[in-house]
Amino acid sequence: TAASTVAATVTVIPSKLGNLAESLKLEHQFVRVPFENYKKTIRANHRTVEKEVSSIISGISDADNCVISCDEAVQKLNSIVSRLQGFKRKLEEGSRSENLQAQKCRARLDHLESAEVDNLVEWNAIRLNRILVDYMLRMSYYNTASMLAEIGGIQDLVDIEVFHEAKKVIDALRRMEVAPALAWCSENKSRLKKSKASTFFWLFSFFSYSKFEFQLRLQEFIEMVRAGNDLQAIEYARRNLAAWGATHMKELQRVMVTLAVRSTTECATYKVLFDAKQWDFLVEQFKQEFCRLYGMTVEPLLNIYLQAGLSALKTPFSYEANCTKEDPLSQEGFRELSNPLPFSKQHHSKLVCYISKAVMDSENPPLVLPNGYVYSSKALEEMAKRNENKITCPRTGSTYQFSELVRAYIS
């Protein structure tokens, strides 16, 4: 008995280790998001330091080159000292911010290193909470996500602050304001180009990013036309849209026609430009750019994991009206989630009895009713014993004698 137990343990552990190794391969987003945020914080602090140092040196140089009285010199020195003190405070704040981001990176690496066979159940429970928080944040349930993270003690393992950054832009777009989105594009322009350049289709991806900012500019122009501010719209186009003519001339020409046709036009080509759904389109575009910037999946992790499981369960029978309730795909929500997935390729399919849920094989052969439905022999024999040798089809309600049934053979 002891030998068999040891043998079973030796067999199970490699299997669990293999599953654990495969699971860790899916944690790219988990590590990259805080790292990208860390780099962003460092760059922001670096820009602040350069700006402040340049300003202070310039002030000292000006003071050195001027012929001024003692009182004026003291006043200038006090001003420089005050700026140096403010600079010191900014450096301290920047250092704290960098340390906080570094702490989050360290916490996530430690969490991944803690994954072992012995604590796999607890580790997977934390992962489930992380996936649920990710889903809630993407669905804009920010308060619920924060509460779950706090209850689970996983604040350093989720990206609440990052999604709050996106929330400000999304909320502004839903209020039909493009300024925060344009500011976000300007702030992250180099990072967006760098992330695009790493893709295989570099040129296409670069213009994809450019078009997002271009669409924001177009929408701002459209809103000016809608408000009847034609002169302001023309000036705006000269200042902010003319540069896009080389790459987006057709879209630019189409939008400029709105100055003539107005927002009340019934022409479908131009009417759609004034549709409120254009703002929803911008929100979706921003979400895609935001996820790409931080190395996130566009789809929520919960959807991806569910689809991975559903892809193994999806069969043509799952979409029939008489699909068994035990099949997750009998539920509309799971069916919608599995729509883009291919059907599972079953090399060795099993016949399961609709009545008993038992597998039909040589020990429990299938029997065919005159109406064509198939059930296991054991289930039909029990039914016949209870009903004076009569069989009632659970799907159609038709009744037959047991002698009318024909055995089917599984090849």
mmCIF file of N, CA, C and O in Angstrom, residues 193 226 263 299-300 310:
data_model
loop_
_atom_site.group_PDB
_atom_site.id
_atom_site.type_symbol
_atom_site.label_atom_id
_atom_site.label_comp_id
_atom_site.label_asym_id
_atom_site.label_seq_id
_atom_site.Cartn_x
_atom_site.Cartn_y
_atom_site.Cartn_z
ATOM 1 N N LYS A 193 4.555 54.653 -30.256
ATOM 2 C CA LYS A 193 5.303 54.356 -31.479
ATOM 3 C C LYS A 193 6.257 53.192 -31.259
ATOM 4 O O LYS A 193 6.427 52.332 -32.110
ATOM 5 N N ARG A 226 -21.089 71.172 -35.897
ATOM 6 C CA ARG A 226 -22.413 70.943 -35.317
ATOM 7 C C ARG A 226 -22.910 72.187 -34.571
ATOM 8 O O ARG A 226 -24.091 72.518 -34.626
ATOM 9 N N SER A 263 -25.121 69.615 -40.101
ATOM 10 C CA SER A 263 -25.429 68.454 -39.257
ATOM 11 C C SER A 263 -26.832 67.902 -39.498
ATOM 12 O O SER A 263 -27.150 66.802 -39.056
ATOM 13 N N GLU A 299 -9.191 41.625 -24.837
ATOM 14 C CA GLU A 299 -10.299 40.904 -24.188
ATOM 15 C C GLU A 299 -9.993 40.741 -22.702
ATOM 16 O O GLU A 299 -8.828 40.572 -22.315
ATOM 17 N N PRO A 300 -10.996 40.785 -21.829
ATOM 18 C CA PRO A 300 -10.756 40.504 -20.406
ATOM 19 C C PRO A 300 -10.176 39.108 -20.220
ATOM 20 O O PRO A 300 -10.515 38.174 -20.957
ATOM 21 N N LEU A 310 -14.259 26.469 -23.041
ATOM 22 C CA LEU A 310 -15.409 26.221 -23.911
ATOM 23 C C LEU A 310 -14.995 25.644 -25.259
ATOM 24 O O LEU A 310 -15.753 24.904 -25.886
#
